[in-house]
Amino acid sequence: MAVTLTEKAAQHVSNFLQKRGKGVGLRLGVRTSGCSGMAYKLEFVDEVDGEDEVYESHGIKVFVDARSLPYIDGTELDYTREGLNEGFKFNNPNIKDQCGCGESFNV
Amino acid sequence: MALFHIAEPGESAAPHQHKLAVGIDLGTTNSLVATVRSGMAVVLNDEQGRPLLPSIVRYLPDGQVEVGYGAQSWQARDPKNTVVSVKRFMGRGRKDIAHVESLPYDFVDEPGMVRVKTCAGVKSPVEVSAEILKVAKARAEAHLGGELVGAVITVPAYFDDAQRQATKDAARLAGINVLRLLNEPTAAAIAYGLDNAAEGIYAVYDLGGGTFDISILKLSKGVFEVLATGGDSALGGDDFDQRIFCWVLEQAKLPPLSHEDARLIMTRAREAKEFLTSHAEAPITVKLSSGPTIDLTLDVATFAEITRNLVTKTLQAVRKALRDAGLRPEEVKGVVMVGGSTRVPQVQRAVAEFFGQEPLNNLDPDKVVALGAATQANLLVGNKTGGDDWLLLDVIPLSLGLETMGGLVEKVIPRNSTIPAARAQDFTTFKDGQTAMAIHVVQGERELVSDCRSLARFELRGIPPMVAGAARIRVTFQVDADGLLAVSAREQTTGVESSITVKPSYGLSDDEIAAMLKDSMSHAKDDAQRRALKEAQVEAQRLIEATQAALKEDAHLLSAEEIARIEASIAKLQTLMLGDNRRHINLAMDDLGYETQEFAHRRMDQSVKRALAGRKVDDLNTAEEGSQS
């Protein structure tokens, strides 16, 4: 299994990294909080931590820490547009249920 | 399903904690909304993908309101109910507005701010601006998928207190929480990240559709100070179109044109101008309704030639602003270009030549102000911390002042002054032989000390004994770039000094500031009356003390009956001044003044006699000459 990006998501990440001027990749993770137990983390990565799992997807390095991996293994990160709003979307096969807004979830 | 954005390392927001903040460029001609997404400031487009929101509001008879492109199309057909360039009326009275006769509106002159009569009722500029801001807010919320926490709204650097307050009121009316008003040139500088750069002087050259503004900024410790502003409120991109229009008429030797043809040529002129930003030549082809077809080619050199004096005019304003700031062009570290008209190549060239450096122009000049405001908004709501945790604290949120006799506040630095700021004011002693002065530093908008926030107290001791009013005590308030207030007091004749340092901006929370502002507005009338009463009480006390001192010294000049009358008068005033009837206090003061008039004359005569006693006329003459030389 792995964590992957869609081509569209990779394109946007690459754009953001370039405009930001620094950073080696993208970190996906979870932490415990929120109304349904867990919340996603989506951050730029500036320093590589040897403990992380590293995947490469459409030329973008994706970092996942070992503790988060079981909860998001198999996730595909997409970039979508909903009306005027646009942003990244987690397609996570591990989810059992999530709160109404989807910012927080349970596995 | 929620959509996510990439956060800085270690800064992912907790669920439902995402703070949505935008920057709004509330422009004269167009407005824009921007926000920060995945670390990047972006302008938010409307459903049709258009970034601009024309700052035009049309009122319909049924009470409906149309804003933006929809209203723009009605500008010619329904001019009285279609308000354009409302920014020019913000916080202004009728007499403050230039060319008010040539505007199509029915103005209603009301105290404070002019109002426009529309078919939907009389509207104040604040209400009109609020309509624009409501649309901006709706656009932001549609994009961000949630409720806005707040917005940074930009205003011209030269906006005064009334204009800034009007802008804030408009935002509140639109249901927007204003995080801060930010000067437009400062926003442009932030968009270019100059705030992270080294300290220095920056120039912001803003050539919009109808106005030209130049601002000279000084950056130190992450704070922008506006050193000078200048410009021309009737010079902009429209004038460049006009020049091309005239050139076309001249070249084609056209007879007087119909309204429709004139507008057609004007449109082609604007297109040609825009074409010339990236091409050497622009074709101008117009088929006139009157028959003939115009087919001309305008090249860059000719375009530069016919608009030369427009560019020169902007540079004159730049020169003047630099002179006001006491600077030379080579002292400017960077030049930021703002406004669509700065795309014109000869403008770019002239500015580069003037400052001896290439101006910053890689951001879209129409969007740069909104982008900077968004960056600032993102920072203020706390979406970005660590690393660059600077806070652009460029104005004083509430007035700073001193307590004077009777518990009144004397404002020394008014609210919204840009910082760093330093102001001095002279005070004097209230009683004869007073050797110390308590200095009580307060913050707030109210007239009475008890209604303001006390910040600090200290004492100035060692004032030499003098008669009341003779000492000159200069109190200096200084707010530095970090928002720290230092107050010092110095007696001018002896040089005795005392000082204290306080932190005003940390003393009050935003909520407290808001509450105090609300208070000051609702109590303005009340306060004025209480202030007048206090002033009368203080004056009465001073009058009584002066009279008693004079009686003690010169009672021999008066008959027993006269003394009794004066004392009765004093007693009456003493009783009345404890009450709250200002009119009665004033009447009693007049009464005492009348009773002591004769006494004052006799004292004057006596002191003149004393001064002249035993001196010859000649001595007096020499003394006079001496004092004249």
XYZ file of C-alpha atoms in Angstrom:
736
model
C 0.000 0.000 0.000
C 1.025 3.558 -0.251
C -0.160 7.121 -0.098
C -0.540 8.727 -3.499
C -1.447 11.984 -5.188
C -3.593 12.383 -8.251
C -1.841 14.091 -11.132
C -3.888 17.223 -10.575
C -3.023 17.330 -6.875
C 0.667 16.810 -7.677
C 0.532 19.669 -10.146
C -0.863 22.023 -7.499
C 1.607 20.888 -4.841
C 4.480 21.431 -7.238
C 3.121 24.914 -7.977
C 2.784 25.820 -4.316
C 6.277 24.534 -3.523
C 7.733 26.527 -6.351
C 5.983 29.749 -5.320
C 6.927 29.158 -1.698
C 10.560 28.967 -2.708
C 11.539 26.193 -0.300
C 10.408 22.778 0.899
C 11.207 19.218 -0.163
C 7.728 17.765 -0.265
C 4.375 17.231 1.366
C 3.463 15.684 4.718
C 0.234 13.795 5.230
C -0.699 12.656 8.672
C -3.327 12.348 11.345
C -3.610 13.435 14.911
C -6.187 12.752 17.542
C -8.577 15.615 17.940
C -11.813 16.922 16.592
C -15.368 15.824 16.978
C -14.949 12.386 15.354
C -11.624 11.415 16.901
C -8.990 12.105 14.266
C -7.981 15.008 12.121
C -5.841 15.227 9.017
C -2.569 17.036 8.780
C -1.441 18.483 5.474
C 1.786 20.429 5.604
C 4.846 21.448 3.658
C 8.051 19.604 4.601
C 11.265 21.557 5.060
C 13.365 19.016 6.949
C 13.413 15.287 6.345
C 12.962 13.042 9.377
C 14.627 9.601 8.930
C 11.669 7.860 10.603
C 9.143 8.869 7.959
C 7.834 6.658 5.208
C 8.519 8.384 1.910
C 6.496 7.842 -1.238
C 6.955 9.498 -4.557
C 3.921 10.348 -6.620
C 4.026 12.261 -9.910
C 7.378 13.703 -8.943
C 6.268 14.887 -5.479
C 7.778 13.382 -2.332
C 5.070 12.444 0.163
C 6.108 11.965 3.806
C 4.028 9.988 6.297
C 5.054 9.308 9.892
C 4.841 5.709 11.110
C 2.100 6.396 13.639
C -0.191 7.970 11.076
C 0.336 5.405 8.364
C -2.195 2.757 9.503
C -4.961 5.363 9.438
C -4.265 6.759 6.017
C -2.583 3.911 4.132
C -4.083 3.713 0.681
C -5.205 7.329 0.696
C -5.258 9.197 -2.556
C -5.012 12.968 -2.271
C -6.956 14.812 -4.936
C -7.394 18.479 -5.794
C -10.975 19.436 -6.525
C -13.247 22.346 -6.973
C -16.636 22.582 -5.285
C -18.466 25.641 -6.486
C -16.112 28.524 -5.898
C -14.241 26.661 -3.208
C -11.221 24.599 -4.176
C -8.633 22.580 -2.306
C -7.194 19.164 -1.474
C -9.420 16.199 -0.739
C -8.483 13.019 1.137
C -9.881 9.852 -0.431
C -9.164 7.566 2.490
C -10.350 3.931 2.291
C -9.913 3.421 6.055
C -12.651 5.798 7.153
C -15.695 4.360 8.907
C -17.473 7.608 9.543
C -16.715 11.255 9.611
C -18.237 14.445 10.957
C -20.539 16.423 8.729
C -17.873 18.715 7.416
C -15.279 15.996 6.991
C -12.552 17.803 8.858
C -12.510 15.083 11.460
C -13.021 11.312 11.041
C -12.987 7.874 12.666
C -11.446 4.564 11.498
C -16.326 16.752 2.484
C -13.963 19.411 3.582
C -11.279 20.650 1.273
C -7.820 21.151 2.724
C -4.951 23.509 2.129
C -1.316 22.904 2.852
C -0.096 24.418 6.104
C 3.377 25.421 7.168
C 5.280 22.616 8.930
C 3.760 21.941 12.363
C 0.920 24.387 11.888
C -2.031 22.339 10.687
C -5.131 23.891 12.182
C -7.254 21.766 14.464
C -10.565 20.738 12.883
C -13.098 23.567 12.803
C -10.341 25.938 13.848
C -9.571 27.107 10.377
C -9.637 30.842 10.503
C -10.905 32.340 7.318
C -9.576 35.802 6.704
C -9.423 37.961 3.620
C -7.916 41.182 2.421
C -10.246 43.622 0.705
C -9.035 46.381 -1.582
C -12.004 48.757 -1.474
C -11.090 50.827 -4.490
C -12.536 53.942 -6.091
C -13.207 52.205 -9.398
C -12.837 48.513 -8.598
C -12.646 46.395 -5.478
C -10.938 43.036 -4.963
C -10.965 40.247 -2.407
C -7.952 38.048 -1.729
C -6.990 35.332 0.704
C -4.017 33.138 1.553
C -4.224 29.522 0.420
C -1.519 26.939 0.963
C 0.851 29.745 1.814
C 0.068 31.825 -1.250
C -1.997 34.987 -1.534
C -4.594 34.657 -4.303
C -7.353 36.933 -5.568
C -10.834 35.399 -5.413
C -12.768 35.561 -8.669
C -16.521 35.729 -9.129
C -18.613 32.935 -10.699
C -17.602 34.127 -14.159
C -13.915 34.017 -13.238
C -13.550 37.807 -13.099
C -11.254 39.097 -10.371
C -12.546 42.680 -10.264
C -15.690 43.866 -8.549
C -16.563 47.283 -9.992
C -17.215 49.628 -7.051
C -20.599 50.601 -8.429
C -23.914 50.332 -6.596
C -27.324 50.760 -8.193
C -30.473 51.251 -6.150
C -33.752 50.021 -7.613
C -37.156 51.461 -6.708
C -38.247 48.189 -5.083
C -35.377 48.453 -2.611
C -33.182 45.924 -4.418
C -29.506 46.665 -4.790
C -27.232 45.740 -7.659
C -23.453 45.826 -7.243
C -20.572 45.399 -9.666
C -20.795 44.661 -13.383
C -24.596 44.520 -13.186
C -24.741 48.056 -11.868
C -22.019 49.257 -14.234
C -24.155 48.610 -17.303
C -26.757 51.035 -15.897
C -24.332 53.848 -15.287
C -25.341 55.801 -18.384
C -29.050 54.958 -18.297
C -29.769 55.473 -14.609
C -27.068 57.844 -13.374
C -29.007 59.257 -10.402
C -29.477 55.861 -8.782
C -26.156 54.355 -9.829
C -23.436 55.465 -7.457
C -19.876 55.281 -8.780
C -16.620 56.253 -7.044
C -18.362 56.462 -3.659
C -14.933 56.299 -2.032
C -14.482 59.960 -2.903
C -17.434 60.837 -0.628
C -16.421 58.756 2.392
C -16.268 60.915 5.485
C -16.589 64.064 3.391
C -18.987 66.988 3.533
C -20.487 68.439 0.368
C -17.959 71.260 0.260
C -15.022 68.826 0.464
C -15.943 67.116 -2.799
C -14.245 68.376 -5.931
C -16.451 69.214 -8.946
C -19.573 68.420 -6.982
C -21.699 70.320 -9.551
C -20.655 68.032 -12.384
C -21.768 64.860 -10.581
C -25.178 63.477 -11.524
C -26.379 62.846 -7.956
C -28.923 64.658 -5.816
C -26.789 65.400 -2.801
C -28.249 65.968 0.621
C -25.899 67.937 2.816
C -25.970 66.577 6.328
C -23.624 67.318 9.185
C -20.496 65.229 8.933
C -21.042 63.416 5.686
C -22.814 64.138 2.426
C -25.655 61.814 1.398
C -27.079 60.800 -1.956
C -30.794 60.793 -2.671
C -31.758 57.679 -4.634
C -35.071 56.116 -5.541
C -34.558 53.753 -2.606
C -34.115 56.598 -0.156
C -31.297 58.801 1.066
C -28.073 56.803 1.277
C -24.877 57.724 3.057
C -21.522 56.816 1.482
C -21.069 54.396 4.369
C -24.196 52.495 3.336
C -23.172 52.478 -0.319
C -19.706 51.166 0.544
C -21.291 48.569 2.809
C -23.191 47.194 -0.213
C -19.882 46.675 -2.039
C -18.357 45.060 1.032
C -21.364 42.733 1.438
C -20.759 41.393 -2.063
C -17.054 41.026 -1.310
C -17.898 39.133 1.866
C -20.340 36.831 0.091
C -17.709 36.098 -2.558
C -15.138 35.285 0.111
C -17.481 32.965 1.973
C -18.468 31.167 -1.208
C -14.795 30.553 -1.906
C -13.696 29.604 1.550
C -16.750 27.572 2.457
C -17.283 29.128 5.852
C -17.829 32.230 7.828
C -15.181 34.937 7.757
C -13.292 35.583 10.942
C -12.255 38.987 9.743
C -10.838 41.138 7.007
C -8.107 43.655 6.469
C -9.439 46.558 4.427
C -7.124 48.943 2.655
C -7.446 52.724 2.618
C -5.323 55.403 0.951
C -2.441 56.582 3.100
C -3.819 60.116 3.088
C -7.236 59.095 4.500
C -7.950 61.067 7.658
C -9.657 59.889 10.793
C -13.175 60.593 9.514
C -12.557 58.713 6.266
C -10.998 55.759 8.070
C -13.823 55.645 10.572
C -16.377 55.770 7.742
C -14.639 52.803 6.107
C -14.746 50.859 9.371
C -18.412 51.691 9.851
C -19.174 50.476 6.333
C -17.474 47.178 7.129
C -19.422 46.794 10.338
C -22.642 47.508 8.459
C -21.697 44.755 6.011
C -21.152 42.375 8.910
C -17.392 42.242 8.485
C -15.069 42.182 11.453
C -12.275 44.588 10.583
C -8.987 43.154 11.742
C -7.225 46.310 10.692
C -7.306 49.135 8.224
C -4.116 49.023 6.230
C -2.644 51.775 4.108
C -2.783 50.834 0.426
C 0.907 51.529 -0.276
C 1.850 49.496 2.802
C -0.280 46.612 1.514
C 1.492 46.779 -1.849
C 4.861 46.691 -0.115
C 3.774 43.663 1.942
C 2.632 41.842 -1.192
C 6.196 42.140 -2.458
C 7.471 40.854 0.870
C 9.345 44.073 1.513
C 8.355 43.855 5.165
C 10.711 40.898 5.495
C 13.456 42.781 3.764
C 16.032 45.027 5.264
C 15.070 48.449 6.494
C 14.917 51.284 4.032
C 12.895 53.761 2.046
C 10.369 52.544 -0.518
C 8.243 54.418 -3.028
C 4.824 53.177 -4.107
C 3.734 54.540 -7.489
C 0.002 53.964 -7.902
C -1.507 54.975 -11.236
C -5.116 53.826 -11.311
C -8.003 54.435 -13.670
C -8.713 57.954 -12.520
C -6.256 58.789 -9.766
C -2.542 58.932 -9.208
C -0.983 58.439 -5.766
C 2.630 58.395 -4.737
C 3.652 57.331 -1.247
C 7.062 57.336 0.325
C 7.359 54.663 3.014
C 10.040 54.056 5.545
C 10.459 50.539 6.861
C 12.093 49.993 10.208
C 11.692 47.074 12.620
C 8.933 45.655 10.440
C 6.864 48.802 10.663
C 6.013 50.957 7.719
C 5.796 54.638 8.336
C 4.291 56.870 5.707
C 6.780 59.691 5.253
C 4.961 61.566 2.523
C 2.087 61.209 0.119
C 1.196 63.080 -3.001
C -0.501 62.684 -6.305
C -3.250 63.955 -8.526
C -6.858 62.984 -7.917
C -7.722 63.689 -11.561
C -4.999 61.853 -13.453
C -5.139 58.227 -14.451
C -5.415 55.632 -17.164
C -8.541 57.309 -18.539
C -6.403 60.284 -19.539
C -4.168 58.008 -21.627
C -7.293 56.756 -23.452
C -8.368 60.342 -23.962
C -5.014 61.207 -25.573
C -5.319 58.328 -28.035
C -8.906 59.386 -28.734
C -7.761 62.913 -29.591
C -4.945 61.574 -31.739
C -7.450 59.459 -33.706
C -9.730 62.462 -34.269
C -6.791 64.525 -35.446
C -5.378 61.846 -37.772
C -8.713 60.957 -39.314
C -9.782 64.619 -39.528
C -13.236 63.709 -38.316
C -16.213 66.041 -38.180
C -18.047 66.345 -34.839
C -19.079 62.867 -33.758
C -22.273 61.373 -32.459
C -22.242 60.286 -28.843
C -22.253 56.668 -29.902
C -19.293 56.999 -32.295
C -17.290 58.880 -29.693
C -17.813 56.077 -27.212
C -16.836 53.510 -29.838
C -13.562 55.300 -30.601
C -12.889 55.657 -26.878
C -13.257 51.892 -26.444
C -10.903 51.238 -29.363
C -8.464 53.739 -27.872
C -8.398 51.805 -24.615
C -7.913 48.523 -26.440
C -5.018 50.030 -28.377
C -3.422 51.209 -25.134
C -3.663 47.735 -23.641
C -2.346 46.153 -26.847
C 0.703 48.401 -26.798
C 1.887 47.025 -23.434
C 3.108 43.936 -25.252
C 3.267 44.964 -28.918
C 5.166 47.565 -30.907
C 2.126 48.683 -32.898
C -1.624 48.669 -32.400
C -4.151 48.764 -35.210
C -7.165 51.004 -34.629
C -10.065 50.162 -36.902
C -13.442 51.744 -36.318
C -16.482 51.626 -38.570
C -18.425 54.751 -37.717
C -22.202 54.844 -37.792
C -21.922 58.021 -39.843
C -20.320 56.062 -42.696
C -16.536 56.392 -42.867
C -14.167 53.736 -41.565
C -11.089 54.734 -39.631
C -8.027 52.551 -40.177
C -4.967 53.737 -38.313
C -1.877 52.244 -36.726
C -0.531 53.650 -33.476
C 3.066 52.785 -32.674
C 4.721 52.829 -29.271
C 6.840 55.900 -30.048
C 3.829 57.983 -31.048
C 1.880 56.758 -28.013
C 4.780 57.792 -25.778
C 4.948 61.160 -27.512
C 1.252 62.035 -27.113
C 1.196 60.995 -23.452
C 4.558 62.458 -22.510
C 3.202 65.294 -20.395
C 0.903 62.937 -18.457
C 3.918 60.907 -17.392
C 5.866 64.063 -16.621
C 2.997 65.234 -14.420
C 3.203 62.068 -12.313
C 6.939 62.511 -11.914
C 6.435 66.068 -10.724
C 4.219 64.715 -7.960
C 6.863 62.090 -7.143
C 9.512 64.773 -6.911
C 7.344 66.841 -4.611
C 6.604 63.874 -2.319
C 10.309 63.120 -2.096
C 11.020 66.726 -1.280
C 8.361 66.641 1.468
C 10.094 63.599 2.898
C 13.469 65.304 2.578
C 14.868 62.569 0.336
C 16.608 62.205 -3.020
C 15.539 59.634 -5.641
C 18.731 57.612 -5.143
C 17.904 57.108 -1.455
C 14.868 55.033 -2.418
C 15.633 51.353 -2.062
C 12.744 49.982 -4.086
C 9.807 51.172 -6.157
C 6.499 49.269 -6.192
C 4.152 49.674 -9.138
C 0.419 49.596 -8.380
C -2.588 50.173 -10.624
C -3.367 48.856 -14.100
C -2.027 51.947 -15.817
C 1.513 51.216 -14.657
C 1.554 48.540 -17.371
C 2.022 51.309 -19.942
C 5.630 50.857 -21.116
C 6.587 54.537 -21.131
C 5.381 54.821 -17.521
C 7.610 51.893 -16.545
C 10.533 53.440 -18.393
C 10.067 56.925 -16.944
C 9.831 55.580 -13.378
C 12.902 53.370 -13.880
C 14.833 56.339 -15.243
C 13.718 58.667 -12.465
C 14.727 56.353 -9.632
C 17.702 54.857 -11.466
C 16.405 51.316 -10.888
C 13.897 48.863 -12.326
C 10.580 49.092 -10.440
C 9.002 45.983 -8.890
C 6.316 44.912 -11.318
C 6.163 41.109 -11.432
C 2.890 40.977 -9.484
C -0.332 42.016 -11.211
C -0.527 45.760 -10.454
C -4.334 45.578 -10.210
C -4.160 42.909 -7.522
C -1.089 43.789 -5.520
C -2.914 45.819 -2.832
C -5.498 43.085 -2.200
C -2.764 40.423 -2.063
C -0.860 42.380 0.562
C -4.028 42.894 2.594
C -4.722 39.134 2.456
C -1.216 38.356 3.693
C -1.709 40.724 6.581
C -5.185 39.318 7.381
C -3.824 35.774 7.428
C -1.203 36.847 9.889
C -3.563 38.770 12.136
C -5.966 35.859 12.633
C -3.027 33.711 13.619
C -2.962 31.271 10.706
C 0.739 31.788 10.415
C 2.961 31.784 13.456
C 6.584 31.191 14.309
C 9.362 32.392 12.045
C 7.967 35.700 10.935
C 5.776 36.578 13.852
C 5.875 40.266 13.122
C 2.777 42.268 13.553
C 2.368 45.347 11.495
C 1.295 47.760 14.158
C 1.038 50.946 12.214
C -1.629 52.979 13.953
C -2.569 53.861 17.508
C -5.950 52.266 18.201
C -7.134 54.756 20.844
C -6.118 58.294 21.696
C -3.467 58.824 24.322
C -3.739 61.748 26.675
C -3.273 63.261 30.093
C -5.502 64.082 32.994
C -5.877 67.806 33.539
C -7.590 69.710 36.364
C -11.098 68.590 37.095
C -10.605 65.041 35.822
C -10.695 66.049 32.164
C -8.691 64.370 29.418
C -6.376 66.338 27.199
C -5.627 64.208 24.124
C -2.004 64.347 23.125
C -1.806 61.695 20.384
C -5.112 61.147 18.577
C -6.413 57.714 17.677
C -5.246 56.239 14.360
C -2.031 58.255 14.341
C 0.576 56.254 12.512
C 3.389 55.008 14.646
C 6.118 55.676 15.490
C 4.743 58.990 16.685
C 5.910 61.723 19.015
C 3.884 64.713 20.158
C 4.575 67.306 22.792
C 2.206 69.615 24.552
C 2.870 72.393 27.047
C 1.112 72.469 30.385
C 1.382 74.825 33.295
C 0.819 74.983 37.036
C -2.606 75.611 38.461
C -1.737 77.119 41.819
C 0.719 79.731 42.986
C 3.945 78.204 44.261
C 3.095 74.736 42.973
C 6.328 72.693 42.991
C 5.165 69.294 41.815
C 2.837 67.994 39.133
C 1.163 64.605 38.975
C 1.058 63.236 35.453
C -1.655 60.705 34.775
C -1.482 59.022 31.369
C -4.801 57.754 30.019
C -6.078 56.105 26.850
C -9.529 56.453 25.371
C -11.897 58.618 23.430
C -14.052 59.916 26.278
C -13.794 63.393 27.757
C -13.544 62.394 31.398
C -10.643 60.517 32.962
C -12.993 58.254 34.886
C -14.337 56.890 31.583
C -10.931 56.238 30.038
C -8.337 53.655 30.714
C -5.600 54.635 33.148
C -2.177 53.622 31.861
C 0.354 55.161 34.200
C 1.009 57.868 36.762
C 4.186 59.657 37.681
C 5.249 62.913 39.261
C 7.384 65.780 38.169
C 8.983 67.310 41.272
C 11.275 70.245 41.835
C 9.391 72.863 39.852
C 10.598 76.221 41.215
C 7.806 78.110 43.005
C 6.142 80.497 40.587
C 2.766 82.137 40.215
C 0.094 79.911 38.724
C 0.435 79.677 34.970
C 4.071 80.832 34.800
C 5.774 77.419 34.731
C 6.141 75.828 31.318
C 6.019 72.074 31.501
C 6.480 70.256 28.240
C 5.017 66.761 28.234
C 6.211 64.563 25.389
C 4.433 61.383 24.315
C 6.471 59.023 22.213
C 5.174 55.756 20.744
C 7.907 53.703 19.115
C 7.674 51.054 16.403
C 6.968 48.365 18.984
C 3.928 50.216 20.291
C 5.676 51.214 23.468
C 4.684 54.549 24.924
C 7.213 56.681 26.733
C 6.009 59.836 28.466
C 8.372 62.470 29.728
C 7.737 65.799 31.425
C 10.226 68.631 31.571
C 9.988 72.039 33.178
C 11.403 74.305 30.509
C 13.038 77.039 32.606
C 14.900 74.763 35.033
C 15.197 71.595 33.009
C 13.775 69.354 35.768
C 12.695 66.122 34.142
C 10.779 62.940 34.867
C 9.571 60.090 32.682
C 7.849 56.707 32.493
C 7.388 53.899 29.946
C 4.080 52.119 29.356
C 2.722 49.615 26.873
C -0.583 50.981 25.640
C -1.354 48.432 22.956
C -1.147 45.556 25.388
C -3.258 47.322 27.957
C -6.495 46.920 26.058
C -7.989 43.998 24.209
C -9.735 44.513 20.907
C -13.068 43.939 22.636
C -12.339 46.639 25.135
C -11.341 48.997 22.353
C -14.570 48.254 20.502
C -16.633 48.766 23.645
C -14.904 52.033 24.390
C -15.429 53.311 20.886
C -19.100 52.405 21.067
C -19.301 54.131 24.405
C -17.672 57.277 23.147
C -20.122 57.489 20.270
C -23.212 56.954 22.352
C -22.002 59.291 25.073
C -20.597 62.058 22.926
C -23.327 64.567 23.837
C -23.390 63.543 27.467
C -19.643 63.849 27.652
C -19.580 67.293 26.124
C -22.028 68.513 28.776
C -20.123 66.914 31.600
C -16.930 68.375 30.262
C -18.429 71.856 30.143
C -19.640 71.474 33.749
C -16.236 70.309 34.916
C -14.593 73.198 33.119
C -16.934 75.675 34.803
C -16.196 74.123 38.207
C -12.450 74.334 37.653
C -12.718 77.923 36.493
C -14.865 78.846 39.511
C -12.325 77.317 41.884
C -9.529 79.260 40.198
C -11.489 82.510 40.402
C -12.257 82.018 44.104
C -8.649 81.268 44.946
C -7.387 84.280 43.022
C -9.907 86.591 44.686
C -9.123 85.275 48.162
C -5.396 85.727 47.564
C -5.991 89.311 46.424
C -8.212 90.043 49.442
C -5.559 88.771 51.779
C -2.984 91.032 50.238
C -4.887 94.193 49.437
C -7.968 94.275 51.682
C -6.965 97.808 52.723
C -8.021 99.079 49.296
C -11.627 98.194 50.032
C -14.280 99.453 52.408
C -15.775 96.976 54.892
C -18.979 97.034 52.892
C -17.179 96.198 49.652
C -15.337 93.305 51.305
C -18.591 91.948 52.638
C -20.164 92.081 49.197
C -17.230 90.259 47.591
C -17.185 87.624 50.316
C -20.911 87.057 49.911
C -20.341 86.602 46.201
C -17.578 84.066 46.845
C -19.746 82.162 49.297
C -22.564 81.979 46.765
C -20.226 80.679 44.055
C -18.732 78.137 46.449
C -22.163 76.659 47.124
C -23.242 76.669 43.485
C -20.084 75.092 42.110
C -20.775 71.949 44.103
C -24.016 71.497 42.189
C -24.365 70.452 38.580
C -26.003 73.506 37.074
C -23.430 74.973 34.751
C -25.520 78.040 33.968
C -25.828 78.969 37.630
C -22.102 78.552 38.156
C -21.383 80.788 35.199
C -23.830 83.426 36.424
C -22.265 83.406 39.897
C -18.824 83.761 38.297
C -20.035 86.746 36.290
C -21.430 88.181 39.502
C -18.134 87.778 41.362
C -16.299 89.245 38.385
C -18.574 92.286 38.500
C -18.157 92.764 42.275
C -14.362 92.637 42.013
C -14.004 94.895 38.980
C -13.445 98.039 41.023
C -11.096 96.150 43.358
C -9.016 95.042 40.366
C -8.724 98.633 39.112
C -7.529 99.856 42.491
C -4.960 97.069 42.736
C -3.690 97.890 39.289
C -3.356 101.588 40.142
C -1.563 100.708 43.344
C 1.000 98.494 41.633
C 1.634 101.053 38.923
C 2.182 103.709 41.597
C 4.535 101.412 43.468
C 6.512 100.629 40.348
C 6.903 104.271 39.475
C 7.538 105.530 42.981
C 10.884 107.245 43.427
C 11.848 107.139 39.762
C 12.401 110.036 37.448
C 10.798 110.378 34.096
C 14.231 110.161 32.449
C 14.927 106.797 34.062
C 11.731 105.495 32.642
C 12.661 106.625 29.186
C 16.044 104.939 29.285
C 14.491 101.796 30.633
C 12.067 101.787 27.755
C 14.791 102.354 25.177
C 16.811 99.605 26.772
C 13.992 97.147 26.467
C 13.429 98.083 22.866
C 16.986 97.597 21.683
